[in-house]
Amino acid sequence: MERYYQPEIETASREQIKAWQDERLVKQVRNVWENVPYYRRKMEEKGVTPDDIQSIDDLHKLPFITKADLREAYPYGLMARPLKDCVRIQSTSGTTGKRVVAFYTQHDIDLWEDCCARAIMAAGGTDEDVCQVSYGYGLFTGGPGLNGGSHKVGCLTIPTSSGNTERQIMFIRDLSATILCCTPSYAAYIGETMKEMGLTPDQIPLKAGIFGAEAWSEEMRQDIQNTLGIKAYDIYGLTELSGPGVSFECSAQTGMHINEDHFIAEIIDPETGEVLPEGSQGELVFTSITKEAFPLLRYRTRDICTLTREPCPCGRTHVKMTKPQGRTDDMLIIRGVNVFPSQIETVLLNHGYPANYQIIVDRVKNTDTLDVQVEMTPEMFTDNMGEIAKRQKELVDGLRSMLGLAAKVTLVAPKTIVRSEGKAVRVIDKRKI
Ligand code: DLL
């Protein structure tokens, strides 16, 4: 039987959803116009005033907000509420430099946790369940979001955070965890470890998993489902909009319902910015219509996907998005951490290497690997293995402190990396996702 956390919202008629969106958008636009000088300036530049926005049909008139705007306005420039009204900060899984910092009022957290509770109930969760949250806790939104959602559903929550896989397995077994929340790659790793320990799916109490924060294929879903003996559900979100729970999968497992009472979704052509008709593939753009502290209008996610309003057998009426099929920028997500090739380049250049390098990303046994091949200059060339190992380690350490990730570094002889006559191919992503 299908269960809903907020049935009156999740199965509302399209007319009702549109009416909520119309009303909330008009209010939100007025709110940012009055309270966020950065927005007012952007709107003025485009010649738009709040009077021009009467319903969601006028949405296209508003300017886009991009990550560059967030950087420019960092840290407080997009806030619509004074700091004293805010109770929480979260930040992207990115890296050093200017991360995205998002602010929340208590009301914002409440609505965010409702979205996560909807996801848990769509995965079959109830107050009888034991929910192990193995997403990272802290600045990353995964742990705190699912933790809050789990409480709202009334699950017995185990906040293990990520890491220490043997202990994760011990808790799942000893405390009879029925729902596991973590990244899909970590779920696969937990599954593999269980297999190595000689555990079969019927010896594992889990029945469902809520996995997201990175791309994962249908093949990977099947693999996880078989090893853990569960049904694996996708969940999507981004820090800028709250965190996990912007959209989530239901029992149909054919795309993720976007919580349309909080977020208006559009698909645009990433080159021209033009809004594309329903069913087209393009860049996903979100407008947050209920956020108080950090509202974003027409935020370009850079995620590429398709939207569909085909009726869903689960009874939910909110629009569905496909799994993101890629990104318009060059950001890589490696083991759940956002990595830009330019950051790797910075480390290499800082250590005196030329910009002749190649980044090879792969997925081995369901875990992402990052391999950086770096060319030595003729001056630094040596065949002394001890010296090479020492220099490679320096780079590994430099990359770890920049990215927070362990990479493999291989120093190669001068002129080994193929030169390109056009754009250099810096990244080879061998993952089949
Ligand atoms: O990854 C929030 C989250 C936490 C989602 C836990 C789901 C579960 P960020 O670190 O800001 O937030 O990264 C956001 O991750 O723009 C997508 O490119 C990617 N992403 C998130 N969920 C999925 C997913 C969290 N289910 C960026 N499939 C987004 C593919 C995803 N990519």
Coordinates of C-alpha atoms and ligand atoms in Angstrom, one line a residue:
M1 CA 0.0 0.0 0.0
E2 CA 1.3 3.4 -0.9
R3 CA 1.8 5.8 2.0
Y4 CA 2.3 9.5 1.9
Y5 CA 3.7 11.9 4.5
Q6 CA 1.5 14.7 3.4
P7 CA -1.2 13.2 1.2
E8 CA -3.2 16.4 0.7
I9 CA -0.1 18.0 -0.8
E10 CA 1.5 15.0 -2.5
T11 CA -1.6 14.0 -4.4
A12 CA -3.1 17.5 -4.9
S13 CA -4.7 18.3 -8.3
R14 CA -2.6 20.1 -10.9
E15 CA -4.8 23.2 -10.6
Q16 CA -4.2 23.2 -6.9
I17 CA -0.4 22.9 -7.3
K18 CA -0.5 25.7 -9.9
A19 CA -2.5 27.9 -7.5
W20 CA 0.0 27.4 -4.7
Q21 CA 2.9 28.1 -7.1
D22 CA 1.2 31.3 -8.5
E23 CA 0.5 32.7 -5.0
R24 CA 3.9 31.8 -3.5
L25 CA 5.9 33.0 -6.5
V26 CA 4.3 36.4 -6.5
K27 CA 5.0 36.7 -2.7
Q28 CA 8.6 35.5 -3.0
V29 CA 9.4 37.9 -5.9
R30 CA 8.1 40.8 -3.8
N31 CA 10.0 39.5 -0.8
V32 CA 13.4 39.5 -2.6
W33 CA 12.7 42.8 -4.3
E34 CA 12.1 44.4 -0.9
N35 CA 14.8 42.6 1.1
V36 CA 17.6 41.6 -1.2
P37 CA 19.4 44.5 -2.9
Y38 CA 21.3 42.1 -5.1
Y39 CA 18.1 40.7 -6.5
R40 CA 16.5 44.1 -7.0
R41 CA 19.6 45.2 -9.0
K42 CA 19.4 42.0 -11.2
M43 CA 15.7 42.6 -11.8
E44 CA 16.2 46.2 -12.6
E45 CA 18.9 45.3 -15.0
K46 CA 16.4 43.1 -16.8
G47 CA 13.7 45.8 -16.6
V48 CA 11.4 43.6 -14.4
T49 CA 9.5 44.8 -11.3
P50 CA 7.3 42.6 -9.0
D51 CA 4.2 44.0 -10.8
D52 CA 5.4 42.0 -13.9
I53 CA 5.1 38.7 -12.1
Q54 CA 1.4 37.8 -11.7
S55 CA 1.7 34.0 -12.0
I56 CA 4.1 31.2 -12.9
D57 CA 3.4 32.0 -16.6
D58 CA 5.6 35.1 -16.0
L59 CA 8.5 33.2 -14.5
H60 CA 10.6 33.4 -17.7
K61 CA 10.7 37.2 -17.3
L62 CA 13.0 36.9 -14.2
P63 CA 16.7 36.8 -14.4
F64 CA 18.6 33.6 -13.8
I65 CA 20.8 33.1 -10.7
T66 CA 24.0 31.1 -11.2
K67 CA 26.8 29.8 -9.1
A68 CA 28.8 32.9 -10.1
D69 CA 26.1 35.1 -8.5
L70 CA 26.4 33.0 -5.3
R71 CA 30.2 33.5 -5.3
E72 CA 29.8 37.2 -5.9
A73 CA 27.2 37.6 -3.2
Y74 CA 29.1 35.4 -0.8
P75 CA 28.5 35.0 2.1
Y76 CA 25.5 37.2 3.0
G77 CA 24.5 39.0 -0.2
L78 CA 21.5 36.8 -1.1
M79 CA 19.9 36.6 2.3
A80 CA 16.3 37.7 2.7
R81 CA 16.3 37.6 6.5
P82 CA 18.5 39.1 9.1
L83 CA 21.1 36.7 10.6
K84 CA 19.3 36.7 13.9
D85 CA 16.4 34.9 12.3
C86 CA 18.7 32.1 11.0
V87 CA 19.5 29.0 13.0
R88 CA 21.7 26.9 10.7
I89 CA 24.3 27.1 8.0
Q90 CA 25.1 24.2 5.6
S91 CA 27.6 24.1 2.8
T92 CA 28.3 22.3 -0.5
S93 CA 30.4 19.1 -0.6
G94 CA 32.8 21.2 -2.7
T95 CA 36.1 22.1 -1.5
T96 CA 38.3 25.0 -0.4
G97 CA 37.9 28.5 -1.7
K98 CA 34.5 30.0 -1.8
R99 CA 32.0 27.2 -1.1
V100 CA 28.3 27.8 -1.4
V101 CA 27.0 28.7 2.1
A102 CA 23.2 28.3 2.6
F103 CA 21.3 29.8 5.5
Y104 CA 18.1 28.4 7.2
T105 CA 15.5 29.8 9.5
Q106 CA 13.8 27.2 11.8
H107 CA 10.9 27.3 9.3
D108 CA 13.2 26.5 6.4
I109 CA 14.6 23.5 8.3
D110 CA 11.1 22.3 9.1
L111 CA 10.0 22.4 5.4
W112 CA 13.3 20.7 4.3
E113 CA 12.8 17.9 6.8
D114 CA 9.2 17.5 5.6
C115 CA 10.6 16.9 2.1
C116 CA 13.0 14.3 3.4
A117 CA 10.1 12.7 5.4
R118 CA 8.1 12.4 2.2
A119 CA 11.1 10.6 0.6
I120 CA 11.4 8.2 3.5
M121 CA 7.6 7.4 3.4
A122 CA 7.7 7.0 -0.4
A123 CA 10.4 4.3 0.2
G124 CA 8.0 2.5 2.5
G125 CA 9.2 4.0 5.8
T126 CA 7.0 4.2 8.9
D127 CA 7.4 4.8 12.6
E128 CA 8.1 1.1 12.9
D129 CA 11.3 1.4 11.0
V130 CA 14.9 1.7 12.1
C131 CA 16.6 4.2 9.8
Q132 CA 20.4 4.3 9.6
V133 CA 21.7 7.6 8.2
S134 CA 25.2 6.9 6.7
Y135 CA 25.5 10.2 4.8
G136 CA 28.1 12.6 6.2
Y137 CA 26.9 14.8 9.0
G138 CA 28.2 18.4 9.4
L139 CA 28.3 21.0 6.7
F140 CA 27.1 18.5 4.0
T141 CA 23.3 18.4 3.9
G142 CA 22.9 14.6 3.4
G143 CA 23.2 13.6 7.1
P144 CA 21.3 16.5 8.7
G145 CA 18.5 16.4 6.1
L146 CA 17.7 12.7 6.2
N147 CA 18.2 12.7 10.0
G148 CA 15.5 15.3 10.3
G149 CA 13.2 13.5 7.9
S150 CA 13.6 10.2 9.7
H151 CA 12.6 11.9 13.0
K152 CA 9.5 13.4 11.4
V153 CA 8.4 10.0 10.2
G154 CA 9.1 8.7 13.7
C155 CA 11.7 6.1 12.6
L156 CA 14.2 5.1 15.2
T157 CA 17.2 6.9 13.8
I158 CA 20.8 5.7 13.9
P159 CA 23.1 8.7 13.0
T160 CA 26.2 6.7 12.1
S161 CA 27.4 9.3 9.5
S162 CA 29.7 7.8 6.8
G163 CA 32.8 5.7 7.3
N164 CA 33.9 2.8 9.5
T165 CA 32.1 0.2 7.3
E166 CA 32.4 -2.7 9.7
R167 CA 30.7 -0.7 12.4
Q168 CA 28.0 0.3 9.9
I169 CA 27.3 -3.4 9.3
M170 CA 27.4 -4.2 13.0
F171 CA 24.7 -1.6 13.7
I172 CA 22.6 -2.7 10.7
R173 CA 22.6 -6.2 12.1
D174 CA 22.5 -5.7 15.9
L175 CA 19.9 -2.9 15.8
S176 CA 17.9 -4.3 12.9
A177 CA 18.1 -1.3 10.6
T178 CA 15.5 -1.6 7.9
I179 CA 16.3 1.6 5.9
L180 CA 19.8 2.7 4.9
C181 CA 20.5 6.3 3.7
C182 CA 23.8 7.0 2.1
T183 CA 25.4 7.6 -1.3
P184 CA 24.9 4.8 -3.9
S185 CA 28.6 4.2 -4.1
Y186 CA 28.8 3.8 -0.3
A187 CA 25.8 1.5 -0.3
A188 CA 27.6 -0.7 -2.9
Y189 CA 30.7 -0.7 -0.8
I190 CA 28.7 -1.7 2.3
G191 CA 27.2 -4.5 0.1
E192 CA 30.5 -5.7 -1.0
T193 CA 31.9 -5.8 2.5
M194 CA 28.9 -7.8 3.7
K195 CA 29.4 -10.3 0.9
E196 CA 33.1 -10.6 1.9
M197 CA 32.0 -11.3 5.4
G198 CA 29.9 -14.2 4.1
L199 CA 26.5 -12.5 4.7
T200 CA 23.6 -13.3 2.3
P201 CA 20.8 -10.8 1.7
D202 CA 18.4 -12.7 3.9
Q203 CA 20.8 -12.3 6.9
I204 CA 20.5 -8.5 6.5
P205 CA 17.4 -6.8 8.0
L206 CA 17.4 -3.9 5.5
K207 CA 14.4 -3.5 3.2
A208 CA 15.0 -0.2 1.6
G209 CA 17.7 2.3 0.8
I210 CA 17.6 6.0 0.0
F211 CA 20.6 6.8 -2.1
G212 CA 21.6 10.1 -3.8
A213 CA 24.0 13.0 -4.0
E214 CA 25.8 11.6 -7.0
A215 CA 24.9 10.0 -10.3
W216 CA 24.2 6.2 -10.4
S217 CA 23.1 3.9 -13.1
E218 CA 20.2 1.4 -13.3
E219 CA 22.9 -1.3 -13.4
M220 CA 24.2 -0.1 -10.1
R221 CA 20.7 0.0 -8.7
Q222 CA 20.2 -3.7 -9.6
D223 CA 23.5 -4.6 -8.1
I224 CA 22.8 -2.8 -4.8
Q225 CA 19.3 -4.3 -4.7
N226 CA 20.6 -7.8 -5.2
T227 CA 23.5 -7.6 -2.7
L228 CA 21.6 -6.0 0.1
G229 CA 18.2 -7.6 -0.7
I230 CA 16.4 -4.2 -0.7
K231 CA 14.6 -1.8 -2.9
A232 CA 16.9 1.1 -3.7
Y233 CA 15.3 4.6 -4.2
D234 CA 17.0 7.7 -5.7
I235 CA 16.9 11.0 -4.0
Y236 CA 18.1 14.4 -5.4
G237 CA 18.8 17.8 -4.1
L238 CA 21.4 20.5 -3.7
T239 CA 22.6 22.7 -0.9
E240 CA 21.6 25.9 -2.6
L241 CA 17.9 24.8 -2.4
S242 CA 18.0 23.1 1.0
G243 CA 19.7 19.7 0.5
P244 CA 18.3 16.2 -0.2
G245 CA 14.6 16.0 -0.8
V246 CA 14.1 18.5 -3.6
S247 CA 12.9 15.4 -5.4
F248 CA 12.6 11.7 -4.5
E249 CA 11.6 8.4 -6.0
C250 CA 8.4 6.5 -5.2
S251 CA 7.6 2.8 -5.5
A252 CA 7.4 3.1 -9.3
Q253 CA 11.2 3.9 -9.4
T254 CA 10.8 5.8 -12.7
G255 CA 12.0 9.2 -11.9
M256 CA 11.9 11.5 -8.9
H257 CA 8.8 13.6 -7.9
I258 CA 9.8 17.2 -7.4
N259 CA 8.3 18.8 -4.3
E260 CA 6.4 21.4 -6.4
D261 CA 4.7 23.1 -3.4
H262 CA 8.3 24.3 -2.6
F263 CA 10.1 24.4 -5.9
I264 CA 9.1 25.4 -9.4
A265 CA 11.1 23.5 -12.0
E266 CA 12.0 24.6 -15.5
I267 CA 14.1 23.0 -18.2
I268 CA 16.1 25.4 -20.3
D269 CA 18.5 25.2 -23.2
P270 CA 21.9 25.7 -21.5
E271 CA 23.3 27.6 -24.4
T272 CA 20.5 30.1 -25.0
G273 CA 18.6 30.1 -21.7
E274 CA 15.4 29.6 -23.6
V275 CA 12.7 27.6 -21.7
L276 CA 12.1 24.2 -23.4
P277 CA 8.8 22.4 -23.8
E278 CA 7.9 19.6 -21.4
G279 CA 9.7 16.3 -22.3
S280 CA 12.8 18.0 -23.7
Q281 CA 16.2 17.3 -22.2
G282 CA 18.0 20.4 -20.9
E283 CA 19.3 22.2 -17.8
L284 CA 17.2 22.1 -14.7
V285 CA 16.4 25.4 -13.2
F286 CA 14.7 25.8 -9.8
T287 CA 12.8 28.6 -8.0
S288 CA 12.4 28.2 -4.3
I289 CA 9.0 29.7 -3.4
T290 CA 8.8 28.9 0.3
K291 CA 12.4 29.5 1.5
E292 CA 12.7 32.4 4.0
A293 CA 16.4 32.9 4.7
F294 CA 18.0 32.1 1.3
P295 CA 15.5 32.1 -1.5
L296 CA 16.8 31.5 -5.0
L297 CA 14.8 32.5 -8.1
R298 CA 15.5 30.6 -11.4
Y299 CA 18.7 29.0 -10.1
R300 CA 20.6 27.2 -12.8
T301 CA 21.6 23.8 -11.3
R302 CA 23.8 22.8 -14.3
D303 CA 22.2 19.3 -14.0
I304 CA 20.9 17.9 -17.3
C305 CA 17.6 16.1 -17.2
T306 CA 14.0 15.7 -18.5
L307 CA 10.7 16.5 -16.8
T308 CA 7.5 14.5 -17.2
R309 CA 3.9 15.0 -16.0
E310 CA 2.7 11.5 -17.0
P311 CA 0.4 10.2 -14.3
C312 CA 2.4 8.1 -11.8
P313 CA 0.9 4.8 -10.5
C314 CA 1.9 5.8 -6.9
G315 CA -0.8 8.5 -7.0
R316 CA 1.6 11.4 -6.5
T317 CA 0.8 14.3 -8.8
H318 CA 4.0 16.3 -8.6
V319 CA 6.1 16.5 -11.7
K320 CA 8.9 13.9 -12.1
M321 CA 12.5 14.4 -13.2
T322 CA 14.8 11.8 -14.7
K323 CA 18.0 11.0 -13.0
P324 CA 20.4 13.8 -13.9
Q325 CA 22.2 12.7 -17.0
G326 CA 25.2 14.9 -16.7
R327 CA 26.2 18.5 -16.0
T328 CA 26.7 21.5 -18.1
D329 CA 29.9 22.4 -16.4
D330 CA 33.0 20.4 -15.8
M331 CA 32.4 19.6 -12.2
L332 CA 33.2 16.0 -11.4
I333 CA 31.5 14.3 -8.4
I334 CA 34.0 11.8 -7.1
R335 CA 32.9 9.7 -4.1
G336 CA 30.3 12.3 -3.4
V337 CA 32.8 15.2 -3.4
N338 CA 32.5 18.0 -6.0
V339 CA 35.8 18.4 -7.8
F340 CA 36.7 20.9 -10.5
P341 CA 39.7 20.0 -12.8
S342 CA 40.9 23.6 -12.2
Q343 CA 41.6 22.8 -8.6
I344 CA 43.8 19.9 -9.5
E345 CA 45.6 22.2 -12.0
T346 CA 46.2 24.7 -9.2
V347 CA 47.9 22.1 -7.0
L348 CA 50.1 20.9 -9.9
L349 CA 51.0 24.5 -10.9
N350 CA 51.7 25.4 -7.2
H351 CA 54.2 22.5 -7.1
G352 CA 56.0 23.7 -10.2
Y353 CA 54.6 21.3 -12.8
P354 CA 53.4 22.4 -16.2
A355 CA 49.7 22.2 -17.1
N356 CA 50.3 18.9 -19.0
Y357 CA 48.2 16.5 -17.1
Q358 CA 45.3 14.1 -17.4
I359 CA 42.6 13.3 -14.9
I360 CA 41.3 9.7 -15.2
V361 CA 38.2 8.9 -13.2
D362 CA 36.9 5.4 -13.0
R363 CA 34.7 3.3 -10.9
V364 CA 36.3 0.1 -9.6
K365 CA 34.2 -2.2 -7.5
N366 CA 31.6 0.5 -7.2
T367 CA 34.1 3.0 -5.8
D368 CA 35.2 6.0 -7.7
T369 CA 38.9 6.3 -8.4
L370 CA 40.9 9.5 -9.2
D371 CA 44.1 9.0 -11.1
V372 CA 46.2 12.1 -12.0
Q373 CA 49.0 11.7 -14.6
V374 CA 51.4 14.5 -14.5
E375 CA 54.2 15.2 -16.9
M376 CA 57.6 16.2 -15.6
T377 CA 59.5 19.0 -17.3
P378 CA 62.8 17.9 -18.9
E379 CA 64.6 19.8 -16.1
M380 CA 62.9 17.8 -13.4
F381 CA 63.1 14.5 -15.2
T382 CA 64.8 11.7 -13.2
D383 CA 64.6 7.9 -13.2
N384 CA 65.5 7.7 -9.5
M385 CA 62.5 5.8 -8.2
G386 CA 62.9 7.1 -4.7
E387 CA 62.9 10.6 -5.9
I388 CA 59.8 10.0 -8.0
A389 CA 57.9 8.4 -5.2
K390 CA 58.7 11.3 -2.9
R391 CA 57.4 13.9 -5.5
Q392 CA 54.3 11.8 -6.2
K393 CA 53.6 11.7 -2.4
E394 CA 53.9 15.5 -2.2
L395 CA 51.3 15.9 -4.9
V396 CA 49.0 13.3 -3.3
D397 CA 49.2 15.3 -0.1
G398 CA 48.6 18.6 -1.9
L399 CA 45.5 17.1 -3.7
R400 CA 44.2 15.7 -0.4
S401 CA 44.3 19.1 1.3
M402 CA 42.8 20.9 -1.7
L403 CA 40.0 18.3 -2.5
G404 CA 39.6 16.3 0.7
L405 CA 40.1 13.2 -1.4
A406 CA 42.7 10.6 -1.9
A407 CA 44.1 10.5 -5.4
K408 CA 46.6 8.4 -7.2
V409 CA 49.4 10.4 -8.8
T410 CA 51.7 9.1 -11.5
L411 CA 54.6 11.2 -12.8
V412 CA 55.3 10.5 -16.4
A413 CA 58.2 11.4 -18.7
P414 CA 58.2 14.7 -20.6
K415 CA 56.0 14.8 -23.8
T416 CA 54.1 11.6 -22.9
I417 CA 50.6 13.2 -22.6
V418 CA 49.0 13.7 -26.0
R419 CA 48.8 17.4 -27.0
S420 CA 45.6 18.6 -28.5
E421 CA 45.2 21.1 -31.3
G422 CA 41.9 22.2 -30.1
K423 CA 40.6 22.1 -26.5
A424 CA 42.8 19.9 -24.3
V425 CA 41.1 16.7 -23.1
R426 CA 41.9 17.0 -19.4
V427 CA 39.4 14.6 -18.0
I428 CA 38.7 11.0 -19.0
D429 CA 35.7 9.8 -17.1
K430 CA 35.4 6.0 -17.6
R431 CA 32.5 5.5 -15.3
K432 CA 29.4 4.1 -17.0
I433 CA 26.8 6.4 -15.5
Ligands
DLL1 O1 24.4 16.3 -2.8 C1 22.4 17.0 -1.5 C2 22.1 15.6 -1.4 C3 22.5 14.9 -0.2 C4 21.2 14.9 -2.3 C5 22.1 13.5 0.0 C6 20.8 13.6 -2.1 C7 21.2 12.9 -1.0 P1 25.4 19.2 -3.0 O2 26.6 18.6 -2.3 O3 25.1 20.6 -3.0 O4 24.1 18.5 -2.4 O5 25.5 18.6 -4.5 C8 24.4 18.9 -5.5 O6 24.9 16.8 -6.6 O7 23.5 19.5 -8.4 C9 23.8 17.1 -8.6 O8 24.7 17.4 -9.6 C10 24.3 16.0 -7.7 N1 23.3 15.1 -7.2 C11 22.5 15.2 -6.1 N2 21.6 14.2 -6.0 C12 21.8 13.5 -7.1 C13 21.2 12.3 -7.7 C14 23.7 17.2 -2.3 N3 20.3 11.6 -7.0 C15 24.7 18.2 -6.8 N4 21.7 11.8 -8.9 C16 23.5 18.3 -7.7 C17 22.6 12.5 -9.5 C18 22.8 14.1 -7.9 N5 23.2 13.6 -9.1

